[in-house]
Amino acid sequence: MAEIVKMPKMSDTMEEGVIAVWHKKVGDKVESGELMAEIETDKATMDYESFHEGTVLYLGAKEGEAVAVNGILAIVGEEGEDYKALLNGAQEEATEEKKEEKKAEPQKAAEKIDTSNINAEIVRMPKMSDTMEEGVIAAWHKKVGDKVEAGELMAEIETDKATMEYESYHDGTVLYLGAEEGSSVKVDGILAVVGEEGADYEALIKADQQGGTPDDEPTPTAKEESKQEEAKSEPISSGSSSNNTSGSNGRIKASPLAKKMAEERGIDISLVKGSGDGGRIVKRDVENYVPSQQAQAPAQEAAAAPAVQLPKVVGEESFEEMRVSQMRKTIAKRLSQSKFTAPHFYLTMEINMDKAIEARKSMNEVSPVKISFNDMVIKAASVALRKHPQVNSSWLEDKIRINHHVHIGVAVAVDEGLLVPVVRFADSKPLSHISAEVKELGGKAKNKKLQPEEMSGNTFTISNLGMFGIDEFTAIINPPDACIMAVGGIKETAVVKDGQLTIGNIMKVTLSCDHRVVDGAVGSAFLQTFKSLLEDPVRLLV
């Protein structure tokens, strides 16, 4: 009897797997325990062995394609068996689940409101900057019932970058204002309704809320879009002027187009006399402006100055786009979640490594494996965690887990991102054991041979970039840990010892802490213990 083979969850964070290689194709015989596929998870590429015996009737994805956890990976059964009913049944089950989700959503009104006879138009909040999501009404220059003409100042809108003027693109009567002064309106939200006096604007708004743009709303012309772009690009200028174009707050009252024209022509707009509403400077004022002799003199001097000739640089823009691997997706998701969920704070400490350098040299003379400074850091951290268990903890929303075992995660850089193999019970292992284990785990990580159990269970993580010449850095906490320690390189620097200036070997470490679990005093006490162990490394051997 045919059976569906589902995508297994090969790690605690896996959401989907990518078929790296199929070792069986449709029609092949497969036995229980036989290699069927290689699956790329968020952490490694792993072998998938079949738990079924029979003939491969169907493959759920091609090589390079992703299958969600519990999705259909394959169908295995007797040769010639009809598997389509089984496949359709699984797909129908998934469809039914989607239908149930849709039923839970509120149903929209089926009847569409006819707005063809309503002589009015919705004025929407324009996007006045590339990062703008909403605008705040700083001031309305028109109220309900007022007449408005195209090009006339209608409102001042505060964006995320500046307060800008909004000029109407419609002629008619203001029938409705979408927000009061000081209130915000989202981009493309209803700013106002302008049209024929007495028009049924409420039906127009209701039709818009029902979904989509009303049928009678025209698409803005190229000219309107151009004018709107000009309005977007010009924030309100501040300044003072001696003529009547300045408001009570010293701001020059001028349209965005007038300001742009004045800037392009090198005209000081504060010298232009406005003929618009309330002395506002408009386009024709700039076009008709005749500068005085005094104002012309600097312009003539500037024109006489020789122009700087810049050499032409010829280049070609190019780029390449790469597929995001499962590992990189998971790194992005988990570290973003950590950074934006856990309130990080950072503690940095300098450690004199003179004695550690001497001790390492002596230990390597008798050790069966070469001990590195990173091995000493792991050992010192694990011993310090035993004395400060609050640092060796996890945040679990409604409770804090304090771990009594010490499992150190060691960040290892690989081609596709970062893996964190775990040294278990590091506080109970001698330095030579830690050194050998870290080398073995590091080799497996680079060759993508790590097993899930070798990458899980960490209670504290260490990230060391000292071998790359980095003096100090801050690391993002690796969930579910409460802390991560960033280790810099050892650097010769001037230090004061016994009142004398001398050369010392200094290493900086930075502890990133989750403030929900670890307080500053607790983290500082841990670093003091860690520092004392490395500055007197004999204590690591006890």
Short mmCIF file of C-alpha atoms in Angstrom, two decimals, residues 3-10 14 18-24 30-41 45-52 59 71-76 451:
data_model
loop_
_atom_site.label_atom_id
_atom_site.label_comp_id
_atom_site.label_asym_id
_atom_site.label_seq_id
_atom_site.Cartn_x
_atom_site.Cartn_y
_atom_site.Cartn_z
CA GLU A 3 2.49 5.77 1.76
CA ILE A 4 3.31 9.47 1.78
CA VAL A 5 6.86 10.35 2.85
CA LYS A 6 6.78 13.74 4.56
CA MET A 7 9.59 16.27 4.97
CA PRO A 8 11.02 15.62 8.45
CA LYS A 9 11.99 18.38 10.90
CA MET A 10 15.75 17.87 11.04
CA MET A 14 13.89 24.13 10.53
CA VAL A 18 15.80 22.18 0.01
CA ILE A 19 16.43 19.02 -2.02
CA ALA A 20 20.17 19.12 -2.59
CA VAL A 21 20.40 15.68 -4.31
CA TRP A 22 17.96 12.88 -5.03
CA HIS A 23 19.57 9.43 -4.71
CA LYS A 24 16.39 7.74 -5.94
CA VAL A 30 14.06 1.62 -2.07
CA GLU A 31 14.60 -0.26 1.18
CA SER A 32 14.27 0.85 4.77
CA GLY A 33 17.52 2.51 5.88
CA GLU A 34 18.66 3.20 2.32
CA LEU A 35 19.87 6.71 1.39
CA MET A 36 17.07 8.45 -0.46
CA ALA A 37 18.08 12.14 -0.62
CA GLU A 38 20.38 14.86 0.66
CA ILE A 39 18.40 17.71 2.22
CA GLU A 40 19.75 21.21 2.88
CA THR A 41 18.37 22.48 6.19
CA THR A 45 23.11 19.44 4.38
CA MET A 46 21.97 16.12 5.81
CA ASP A 47 21.35 12.60 4.53
CA TYR A 48 17.75 11.36 4.54
CA GLU A 49 17.34 7.58 4.86
CA SER A 50 14.06 5.94 3.90
CA PHE A 51 11.79 4.45 6.56
CA HIS A 52 9.70 2.66 3.90
CA LEU A 59 8.81 12.85 -5.95
CA GLY A 71 5.06 18.66 3.19
CA ILE A 72 5.01 15.81 0.64
CA LEU A 73 8.58 14.67 0.00
CA ALA A 74 7.74 11.51 -1.94
CA ILE A 75 5.29 8.59 -2.25
CA VAL A 76 6.54 5.00 -1.89
CA GLN A 451 24.75 16.54 13.37
#
